[in-house]
Amino acid sequence: MAVIVIGFVVGHILALALLYTLGTLYWQLYQLYQFHSWLRRSGKAAPPDASGIWGEIFDAVYRLQKKQRKSKRRMRQALNRIENSTAALKEGVIMADSNGNLEWWNNSAGLLLGLQRPVDRGQPITNILRNPEFFKYFTQKRFGEPLVIKSPSKEGVYLELQTTLYDQNDHLIFVRDVTRLHLLEQMRKDFVANASHELKTPLTVIKGYLETLSMFKDNLPQSMQRGIVNMTDQSLRMEHLIEDLLLLSRLETNDQKEPHQWLKLEDICETVRKTALPMMTEQHDISFQIPEDSYIYGATSELYSAFSNLVVNAIKYSPEGGHIQVKWVQHDFSGVFSVEDEGLGIDPRHIPRLTERFFRVDKGRGSNTGGTGLGLAIVKHVLIHHNAKLQIRSQPGFGSTFSCHFPTDRVRQEALLATVATDVEGSPEETNATLDATEHSPETSANTPSA
Ligand code: ADP
């Protein structure tokens, strides 16, 4: 306004207005230049002096910069703390992308697995951890249960790996040294196997004397006769217990692995039927529906043990008799061996624990029936060896159905097959069925140390 008035007075309004505009433009450009070079220099320097709108802009940007620097510092500190704490963790932590390529790992993981920076960064983890079990675990995404393997870099060390998928199927892997646990577990297994084995000899001697005494039983007083009968029963029970314990420890340790081959189901079931017959009373009525051309790929004596345990249980726990149906049904996705009874049934809350060793729904009931409490634990381990799963459906007072589901590559309907081989290792998949005995049991996985 002042420029117009002065221009009017001196008679050069236009020239003065132009001069003013150029001056203002120059000043604005100069401030812009100042602003630009301050931003380029930036760092922590205070903004150049300026008045008016430019002063306000400088101050506002300066305040913003200070705020951003502060939050950046805070974030870096937090990140450092996370990095330091994961570096100090005794557990190894590994981050790998969705394809399994290594992105980051802490010091413990480096030590436990022998990972080296920077060579191993970006490498597929399966190339570095060359272990067939790990390869299967990782490529087939069997992350439901942890995996125990030998350390690739330290002799005699056992590692437990637990993988979680996050973000876009990236892998977060925790590695733990479980050598002590593994050795303890091994000691427990060895102890059970050795103790059971050592008990066999004295028991055989006792049984021998009891047999001799039984021959002269009629000449002995009544009380002695009862004693001999009782001792004979108990020694038989003990013999079953020892046999079951030995079988279970063989199954657990995978010692003396029995070869797997194609077996005719009818033959196995015929042997099972013969075992079961002496236990049946007149009230029991048992039927076998096994197609004659059905075959299963497995270990003869293991499958016999599992199937006979289920059939014997159905008889033992059907005291009032009733119909027992033993069936083999082949679907598109599996072959199912099932034993259905109309006996006592089981309360659903007990079902998840049935495959634990020595678990009995009713302690008194178990010892009356002469059971060892190991039958279903044996069934479970046999099924693990055959990549199969156990499903239990039951209703107290109405009966139970125990079904063993075998994968398709283990079942065939005709006799062509002596040469086909399949993978005999690995644990069964979990099922979603509510009453699946393998689902909640602490003994579910072949990799978990069992109770
Ligand atoms: P046991 O030698 O006591 O039979 P198992 O491991 O075979 O041991 O079975 C564990 C428990 O499961 C049994 O004690 C019994 O309570 C229950 N059980 C197993 N099978 C049946 C069945 N068919 N009907 C009812 N209860 C059963």
Coordinates of C-alpha atoms and ligand atoms in Angstrom, one line a residue:
M1 CA 0.0 0.0 0.0
A2 CA 2.8 2.3 1.0
V3 CA 4.5 1.7 -2.4
I4 CA 1.4 2.7 -4.3
V5 CA 1.1 5.9 -2.2
I6 CA 4.8 6.8 -2.8
G7 CA 4.5 5.9 -6.5
F8 CA 1.5 8.1 -6.8
V9 CA 3.4 11.0 -5.1
V10 CA 6.6 10.6 -7.3
G11 CA 4.5 9.8 -10.4
H12 CA 6.0 6.3 -11.0
I13 CA 3.5 3.8 -9.7
L14 CA 4.3 1.1 -12.2
A15 CA 8.1 1.3 -11.9
L16 CA 7.9 1.3 -8.1
A17 CA 5.4 -1.6 -8.0
L18 CA 7.7 -3.6 -10.3
L19 CA 10.7 -2.8 -8.2
Y20 CA 8.8 -3.9 -5.1
T21 CA 7.7 -7.1 -6.7
L22 CA 11.2 -8.0 -7.8
G23 CA 12.6 -7.2 -4.3
T24 CA 10.0 -9.4 -2.6
L25 CA 10.6 -12.2 -5.1
Y26 CA 14.3 -12.0 -4.4
W27 CA 13.7 -12.1 -0.7
Q28 CA 11.4 -15.1 -1.0
L29 CA 13.9 -16.9 -3.2
Y30 CA 16.7 -16.1 -0.8
Q31 CA 14.7 -17.5 2.1
L32 CA 13.9 -20.6 0.1
Y33 CA 17.6 -21.0 -0.7
Q34 CA 18.4 -20.5 3.1
F35 CA 15.8 -23.1 3.9
H36 CA 17.1 -25.6 1.3
S37 CA 20.7 -25.3 2.4
W38 CA 19.7 -25.6 6.0
L39 CA 17.8 -28.7 5.3
R40 CA 20.8 -30.1 3.3
R41 CA 23.2 -29.1 6.1
S42 CA 20.6 -30.0 8.6
G43 CA 22.1 -32.3 11.3
K44 CA 21.2 -30.6 14.5
A45 CA 22.0 -27.0 13.5
A46 CA 19.5 -24.4 14.5
P47 CA 17.6 -22.8 11.6
P48 CA 18.9 -19.5 10.1
D49 CA 17.3 -16.3 11.5
A50 CA 14.2 -15.2 9.6
S51 CA 11.2 -13.1 10.4
G52 CA 7.6 -13.3 9.3
I53 CA 6.1 -16.4 7.7
W54 CA 9.6 -17.9 6.9
G55 CA 10.6 -17.6 10.6
E56 CA 7.4 -19.6 11.5
I57 CA 8.2 -22.2 8.9
F58 CA 11.8 -22.6 10.1
D59 CA 10.6 -22.9 13.7
A60 CA 7.9 -25.5 12.8
V61 CA 10.2 -27.6 10.7
Y62 CA 12.9 -27.4 13.4
R63 CA 10.4 -28.5 16.1
L64 CA 9.3 -31.4 13.9
Q65 CA 12.9 -32.4 13.2
K66 CA 13.7 -32.4 16.9
K67 CA 10.6 -34.6 17.6
Q68 CA 11.5 -37.0 14.9
R69 CA 15.1 -37.3 16.1
K70 CA 13.9 -38.0 19.6
S71 CA 11.5 -40.8 18.5
K72 CA 14.2 -42.2 16.2
R73 CA 16.6 -42.3 19.2
R74 CA 13.9 -44.0 21.3
M75 CA 13.2 -46.6 18.6
R76 CA 16.9 -47.3 18.1
Q77 CA 17.3 -47.8 21.8
A78 CA 14.4 -50.2 21.9
L79 CA 15.8 -52.1 18.9
N80 CA 19.2 -52.3 20.6
R81 CA 17.7 -53.6 23.8
I82 CA 15.8 -56.3 21.8
E83 CA 18.9 -57.2 19.9
N84 CA 21.0 -57.3 23.1
S85 CA 18.4 -59.3 25.0
T86 CA 18.0 -61.9 22.2
A87 CA 21.8 -62.0 21.8
A88 CA 22.0 -62.8 25.5
L89 CA 19.3 -65.5 25.3
K90 CA 20.5 -69.0 26.0
E91 CA 18.0 -70.2 23.5
G92 CA 18.8 -69.8 19.8
V93 CA 16.5 -67.6 17.7
I94 CA 16.5 -67.8 13.9
M95 CA 14.5 -65.8 11.5
A96 CA 14.1 -67.2 8.0
D97 CA 11.9 -66.0 5.1
S98 CA 8.9 -67.9 3.7
N99 CA 11.2 -70.0 1.6
G100 CA 13.4 -70.9 4.5
N101 CA 16.3 -68.6 3.6
L102 CA 18.2 -67.4 6.7
E103 CA 17.8 -63.7 7.5
W104 CA 19.0 -63.3 11.0
W105 CA 20.0 -65.4 14.1
N106 CA 21.3 -64.6 17.5
N107 CA 24.7 -65.8 18.9
S108 CA 23.3 -68.9 20.7
A109 CA 21.7 -70.1 17.4
G110 CA 25.0 -69.5 15.7
L111 CA 26.9 -71.6 18.3
L112 CA 24.3 -74.4 18.6
L113 CA 23.9 -74.9 14.9
G114 CA 27.3 -73.7 13.7
L115 CA 25.9 -70.8 11.6
Q116 CA 28.5 -68.3 10.3
R117 CA 28.0 -64.7 9.3
P118 CA 28.0 -63.5 6.6
V119 CA 28.4 -66.7 4.6
D120 CA 25.2 -68.4 5.7
R121 CA 23.0 -65.4 5.5
G122 CA 20.5 -65.9 2.7
Q123 CA 21.2 -69.7 2.5
P124 CA 18.2 -72.1 2.7
I125 CA 18.2 -73.5 6.3
T126 CA 17.8 -77.0 4.9
N127 CA 21.1 -76.7 3.1
I128 CA 22.8 -75.8 6.4
L129 CA 21.0 -78.2 8.7
R130 CA 21.5 -81.4 6.7
N131 CA 19.4 -83.8 8.7
P132 CA 16.7 -86.0 7.0
E133 CA 14.3 -85.6 10.0
F134 CA 14.7 -81.8 9.9
F135 CA 14.2 -81.8 6.1
K136 CA 10.9 -83.6 6.5
Y137 CA 9.8 -81.5 9.5
F138 CA 10.6 -78.2 7.7
T139 CA 9.4 -79.0 4.1
Q140 CA 6.3 -80.7 5.3
K141 CA 5.6 -78.0 7.8
R142 CA 5.2 -80.4 10.7
F143 CA 5.3 -77.5 13.2
G144 CA 2.7 -78.8 15.6
E145 CA 5.3 -80.6 17.7
P146 CA 8.9 -79.6 18.5
L147 CA 11.6 -81.7 16.8
V148 CA 14.7 -83.1 18.6
I149 CA 17.8 -83.7 16.5
K150 CA 21.6 -84.0 17.1
S151 CA 23.5 -80.8 16.9
P152 CA 25.3 -80.5 13.6
S153 CA 28.2 -78.7 15.2
K154 CA 28.6 -80.2 18.7
E155 CA 29.2 -83.9 19.3
G156 CA 26.7 -85.4 21.8
V157 CA 24.5 -82.4 22.0
Y158 CA 20.7 -82.7 21.3
L159 CA 18.6 -79.8 20.1
E160 CA 15.0 -79.1 20.2
L161 CA 13.6 -77.0 17.4
Q162 CA 10.3 -75.2 17.5
T163 CA 9.0 -73.3 14.5
T164 CA 6.3 -70.6 14.3
L165 CA 5.1 -69.0 11.2
Y166 CA 4.5 -65.3 11.3
D167 CA 3.7 -62.4 9.0
Q168 CA 3.7 -63.8 5.5
N169 CA 4.6 -67.4 6.3
D170 CA 8.1 -66.3 7.5
H171 CA 9.7 -68.7 9.9
L172 CA 10.7 -68.0 13.5
I173 CA 12.7 -70.9 14.9
F174 CA 13.6 -71.4 18.5
V175 CA 16.5 -73.7 19.2
R176 CA 17.1 -75.2 22.7
D177 CA 19.8 -77.5 24.1
V178 CA 17.9 -80.5 25.5
T179 CA 20.9 -82.8 26.0
R180 CA 20.2 -83.2 29.7
L181 CA 16.5 -84.0 29.2
H182 CA 17.4 -86.3 26.3
L183 CA 19.9 -88.2 28.4
L184 CA 17.5 -88.5 31.4
E185 CA 14.8 -89.8 29.0
Q186 CA 17.3 -92.3 27.6
M187 CA 18.2 -93.4 31.2
R188 CA 14.5 -93.8 32.0
K189 CA 14.0 -96.0 28.9
D190 CA 17.1 -98.0 29.6
F191 CA 16.1 -98.5 33.2
V192 CA 12.6 -99.7 32.4
A193 CA 14.0 -102.0 29.7
N194 CA 16.8 -103.4 31.9
A195 CA 14.6 -103.8 35.1
S196 CA 11.9 -105.6 33.1
H197 CA 14.5 -107.8 31.5
E198 CA 16.1 -108.6 34.9
L199 CA 12.7 -109.5 36.4
K200 CA 12.1 -112.1 33.8
T201 CA 14.5 -114.7 35.3
P202 CA 13.3 -114.7 38.9
L203 CA 9.7 -114.8 37.7
T204 CA 10.4 -117.8 35.5
V205 CA 11.8 -119.6 38.6
I206 CA 8.8 -118.7 40.7
K207 CA 6.4 -119.8 38.0
G208 CA 8.3 -123.1 37.7
Y209 CA 8.0 -123.9 41.4
L210 CA 4.3 -122.8 41.3
E211 CA 3.6 -125.2 38.4
T212 CA 5.3 -128.1 40.4
L213 CA 3.3 -127.2 43.5
S214 CA 0.0 -127.0 41.5
M215 CA 0.6 -130.6 40.5
F216 CA 0.4 -131.7 44.1
K217 CA -2.2 -129.2 45.0
D218 CA -4.8 -131.7 46.0
N219 CA -2.7 -133.1 48.8
L220 CA -2.3 -129.6 50.4
P221 CA -4.7 -127.9 52.9
Q222 CA -7.4 -125.6 51.4
S223 CA -5.7 -122.4 52.5
M224 CA -2.5 -123.4 50.7
Q225 CA -4.5 -124.4 47.6
R226 CA -6.1 -120.9 47.5
G227 CA -2.6 -119.4 48.0
I228 CA -1.2 -121.3 45.0
V229 CA -4.0 -120.3 42.7
N230 CA -3.6 -116.7 43.8
M231 CA 0.2 -116.7 43.3
T232 CA -0.2 -118.3 39.9
D233 CA -2.7 -115.6 38.8
Q234 CA -0.4 -112.8 40.1
S235 CA 2.7 -114.3 38.5
L236 CA 0.8 -114.5 35.2
R237 CA -0.2 -110.9 35.6
M238 CA 3.4 -109.9 36.3
E239 CA 4.5 -111.8 33.3
H240 CA 2.1 -109.8 31.1
L241 CA 3.3 -106.6 32.7
I242 CA 6.9 -107.4 32.0
E243 CA 6.1 -108.4 28.4
D244 CA 4.2 -105.2 27.8
L245 CA 6.9 -103.1 29.4
L246 CA 9.5 -104.7 27.2
L247 CA 7.4 -104.3 24.1
L248 CA 6.7 -100.7 24.9
S249 CA 10.4 -99.9 25.4
R250 CA 11.3 -101.6 22.2
L251 CA 8.6 -99.6 20.4
E252 CA 9.8 -96.4 22.0
T253 CA 13.5 -96.8 21.4
N254 CA 13.0 -98.2 17.9
D255 CA 15.5 -100.9 18.7
Q256 CA 15.4 -104.1 16.7
K257 CA 13.1 -102.4 14.2
E258 CA 10.8 -105.0 12.7
P259 CA 10.8 -104.9 8.8
H260 CA 7.6 -103.5 7.2
Q261 CA 6.0 -105.6 4.5
W262 CA 2.7 -106.1 2.8
L263 CA 0.5 -108.3 5.1
K264 CA -2.8 -109.9 4.6
L265 CA -5.2 -108.3 7.1
E266 CA -7.3 -111.5 7.3
D267 CA -4.2 -113.4 8.6
I268 CA -3.5 -110.9 11.3
C269 CA -7.1 -110.8 12.4
E270 CA -7.3 -114.6 12.5
T271 CA -4.4 -114.7 15.0
V272 CA -6.1 -111.9 17.0
R273 CA -9.4 -113.9 17.0
K274 CA -7.6 -117.0 18.3
T275 CA -6.0 -115.0 21.1
A276 CA -9.4 -113.5 22.1
L277 CA -11.5 -116.7 22.0
P278 CA -10.3 -118.1 25.4
M279 CA -11.3 -114.8 27.1
M280 CA -14.9 -114.8 25.8
T281 CA -17.8 -115.9 27.9
E282 CA -21.1 -117.2 26.5
Q283 CA -22.6 -113.7 26.7
H284 CA -20.0 -112.4 24.3
D285 CA -20.7 -112.4 20.6
I286 CA -17.9 -111.3 18.3
S287 CA -17.9 -110.8 14.6
F288 CA -15.0 -110.1 12.2
Q289 CA -15.7 -108.3 8.9
I290 CA -12.3 -108.3 7.2
P291 CA -12.4 -108.3 3.3
E292 CA -10.2 -111.1 2.1
D293 CA -8.3 -109.1 -0.4
S294 CA -7.2 -106.3 2.0
Y295 CA -3.5 -105.7 2.6
I296 CA -1.6 -103.5 5.0
Y297 CA 2.0 -102.4 4.9
G298 CA 3.5 -102.8 8.3
A299 CA 5.2 -104.9 11.0
T300 CA 3.4 -108.2 11.7
S301 CA 4.0 -108.5 15.4
E302 CA 3.4 -104.8 16.1
L303 CA 0.1 -104.7 14.3
Y304 CA -0.9 -108.0 15.9
S305 CA -0.2 -106.4 19.4
A306 CA -2.2 -103.3 18.6
F307 CA -5.2 -105.0 17.2
S308 CA -5.3 -107.7 19.9
N309 CA -5.1 -105.1 22.6
L310 CA -8.1 -103.4 21.2
V311 CA -10.1 -106.6 20.8
V312 CA -9.1 -107.9 24.3
N313 CA -10.1 -104.6 25.8
A314 CA -13.5 -104.7 24.1
I315 CA -14.1 -108.1 25.7
K316 CA -12.7 -107.1 29.1
Y317 CA -14.7 -104.0 29.3
S318 CA -18.0 -105.6 28.2
P319 CA -18.7 -107.6 31.4
E320 CA -22.4 -108.1 30.5
G321 CA -21.5 -109.4 27.1
G322 CA -23.0 -107.7 24.1
H323 CA -21.9 -107.6 20.4
I324 CA -18.3 -106.8 19.5
Q325 CA -17.7 -105.9 15.9
V326 CA -14.2 -105.9 14.4
K327 CA -14.1 -104.3 11.0
W328 CA -11.8 -103.2 8.2
V329 CA -13.1 -100.5 5.9
Q330 CA -11.1 -98.8 3.1
H331 CA -12.0 -95.3 2.1
D332 CA -10.3 -93.1 -0.6
F333 CA -8.1 -91.5 2.0
S334 CA -7.4 -94.2 4.5
G335 CA -7.9 -97.7 5.7
V336 CA -9.7 -98.0 9.0
F337 CA -9.4 -100.9 11.5
S338 CA -12.1 -100.6 14.1
V339 CA -13.3 -102.4 17.2
E340 CA -16.8 -101.5 18.4
D341 CA -18.3 -102.8 21.6
E342 CA -21.5 -102.4 23.6
G343 CA -19.7 -102.4 27.0
L344 CA -19.1 -100.0 29.8
G345 CA -18.0 -97.0 27.7
I346 CA -15.7 -94.2 28.9
D347 CA -16.5 -90.8 30.2
P348 CA -15.3 -88.2 27.5
R349 CA -13.1 -86.4 30.0
H350 CA -10.9 -89.5 30.4
I351 CA -10.4 -90.1 26.7
P352 CA -7.5 -87.8 26.1
R353 CA -5.5 -89.6 28.8
L354 CA -6.2 -93.2 27.8
T355 CA -3.0 -93.7 25.9
E356 CA -0.8 -92.7 28.9
R357 CA 1.1 -95.5 30.5
F358 CA -0.7 -97.0 33.5
F359 CA -3.8 -94.8 33.1
R360 CA -7.0 -96.5 34.0
V361 CA -10.4 -95.0 34.1
D362 CA -11.2 -97.0 37.2
K363 CA -8.2 -98.3 39.1
G364 CA -10.2 -101.1 40.7
R365 CA -11.7 -102.1 37.4
G366 CA -8.3 -102.3 35.8
S367 CA -6.8 -104.8 38.2
N368 CA -9.9 -107.0 38.3
T369 CA -9.7 -107.4 34.6
G370 CA -6.1 -108.4 34.7
G371 CA -5.0 -105.4 32.6
T372 CA -1.6 -103.9 32.8
G373 CA -2.6 -100.3 31.9
L374 CA -0.1 -100.4 29.0
G375 CA -2.3 -101.7 26.2
L376 CA -3.4 -98.4 24.7
A377 CA 0.1 -96.9 25.1
I378 CA 1.3 -99.8 23.0
V379 CA -1.4 -99.2 20.4
K380 CA -0.4 -95.6 20.2
H381 CA 3.2 -96.3 19.6
V382 CA 2.5 -99.0 17.0
L383 CA 0.3 -96.5 15.2
I384 CA 3.0 -93.8 15.3
H385 CA 5.3 -96.4 13.6
H386 CA 2.7 -96.8 10.9
N387 CA 1.9 -93.1 10.3
A388 CA -1.6 -93.9 11.6
K389 CA -3.8 -92.3 14.2
L390 CA -6.1 -93.6 16.9
Q391 CA -9.6 -92.3 17.2
I392 CA -11.8 -93.1 20.2
R393 CA -15.6 -92.6 20.4
S394 CA -17.4 -93.7 23.5
Q395 CA -20.5 -93.1 25.6
P396 CA -20.6 -94.3 29.1
G397 CA -23.1 -97.2 29.4
F398 CA -23.4 -97.6 25.6
G399 CA -20.0 -98.8 24.5
S400 CA -16.9 -97.6 22.6
T401 CA -15.4 -97.6 19.2
F402 CA -11.6 -97.6 18.8
S403 CA -10.5 -96.9 15.2
C404 CA -7.0 -97.0 13.7
H405 CA -6.8 -94.8 10.6
F406 CA -4.0 -95.9 8.2
P407 CA -2.8 -93.6 5.4
T408 CA -3.6 -94.7 1.8
D409 CA 0.0 -95.5 1.0
R410 CA -0.1 -98.3 3.6
V411 CA -3.3 -100.0 2.4
R412 CA -4.2 -101.9 -0.7
Q413 CA -7.1 -104.0 -1.8
E414 CA -5.3 -106.6 -3.9
A415 CA -2.3 -108.8 -3.8
L416 CA 0.0 -107.3 -6.3
L417 CA 2.3 -105.6 -4.0
A418 CA 5.3 -107.2 -2.5
T419 CA 7.7 -104.7 -4.0
V420 CA 6.1 -101.4 -3.0
A421 CA 8.0 -99.6 -0.3
T422 CA 6.9 -96.7 1.7
D423 CA 8.2 -94.3 4.2
V424 CA 8.0 -96.0 7.6
E425 CA 8.9 -93.1 9.9
G426 CA 7.2 -90.0 11.2
S427 CA 4.3 -89.3 13.4
P428 CA 0.6 -89.3 12.5
E429 CA -1.2 -86.2 11.6
E430 CA -3.4 -84.7 14.3
T431 CA -7.2 -85.0 13.7
N432 CA -9.8 -82.5 14.6
A433 CA -12.2 -85.1 16.0
T434 CA -13.1 -84.1 19.5
L435 CA -12.5 -87.6 20.9
D436 CA -9.3 -88.3 19.1
A437 CA -7.0 -89.9 21.7
T438 CA -3.8 -88.8 20.0
E439 CA -4.8 -85.2 20.1
H440 CA -4.4 -84.1 23.7
S441 CA -2.3 -86.9 25.1
P442 CA 1.2 -85.9 26.4
E443 CA 2.4 -89.0 24.6
T444 CA 1.2 -87.9 21.2
S445 CA 4.4 -87.2 19.4
A446 CA 7.3 -89.5 18.5
N447 CA 9.6 -86.5 19.1
T448 CA 8.4 -85.6 22.6
P449 CA 9.9 -87.3 25.5
S450 CA 7.0 -89.3 26.9
A451 CA 5.8 -89.6 30.4
Ligands
ADP1 P1 -5.7 -102.0 30.7 O1 -4.7 -103.0 30.7 O2 -6.1 -101.5 32.0 O3 -6.9 -102.4 29.9 P2 -5.3 -100.2 28.5 O4 -4.2 -99.2 28.3 O5 -5.6 -101.2 27.5 O6 -5.0 -100.8 29.9 O7 -6.6 -99.3 28.7 C1 -6.6 -98.2 29.5 C2 -7.9 -97.9 30.2 O8 -8.9 -97.6 29.2 C3 -8.5 -99.2 30.8 O9 -8.1 -99.3 32.1 C4 -10.0 -98.9 30.7 O10 -10.4 -98.1 31.8 C5 -10.1 -98.0 29.5 N1 -10.6 -98.8 28.3 C6 -9.8 -99.4 27.3 N2 -10.6 -100.0 26.4 C7 -11.9 -99.9 26.8 C8 -13.2 -100.3 26.3 N3 -13.2 -101.0 25.1 N4 -14.3 -100.0 27.0 C9 -14.2 -99.3 28.1 N5 -13.0 -98.8 28.7 C10 -11.9 -99.1 28.0

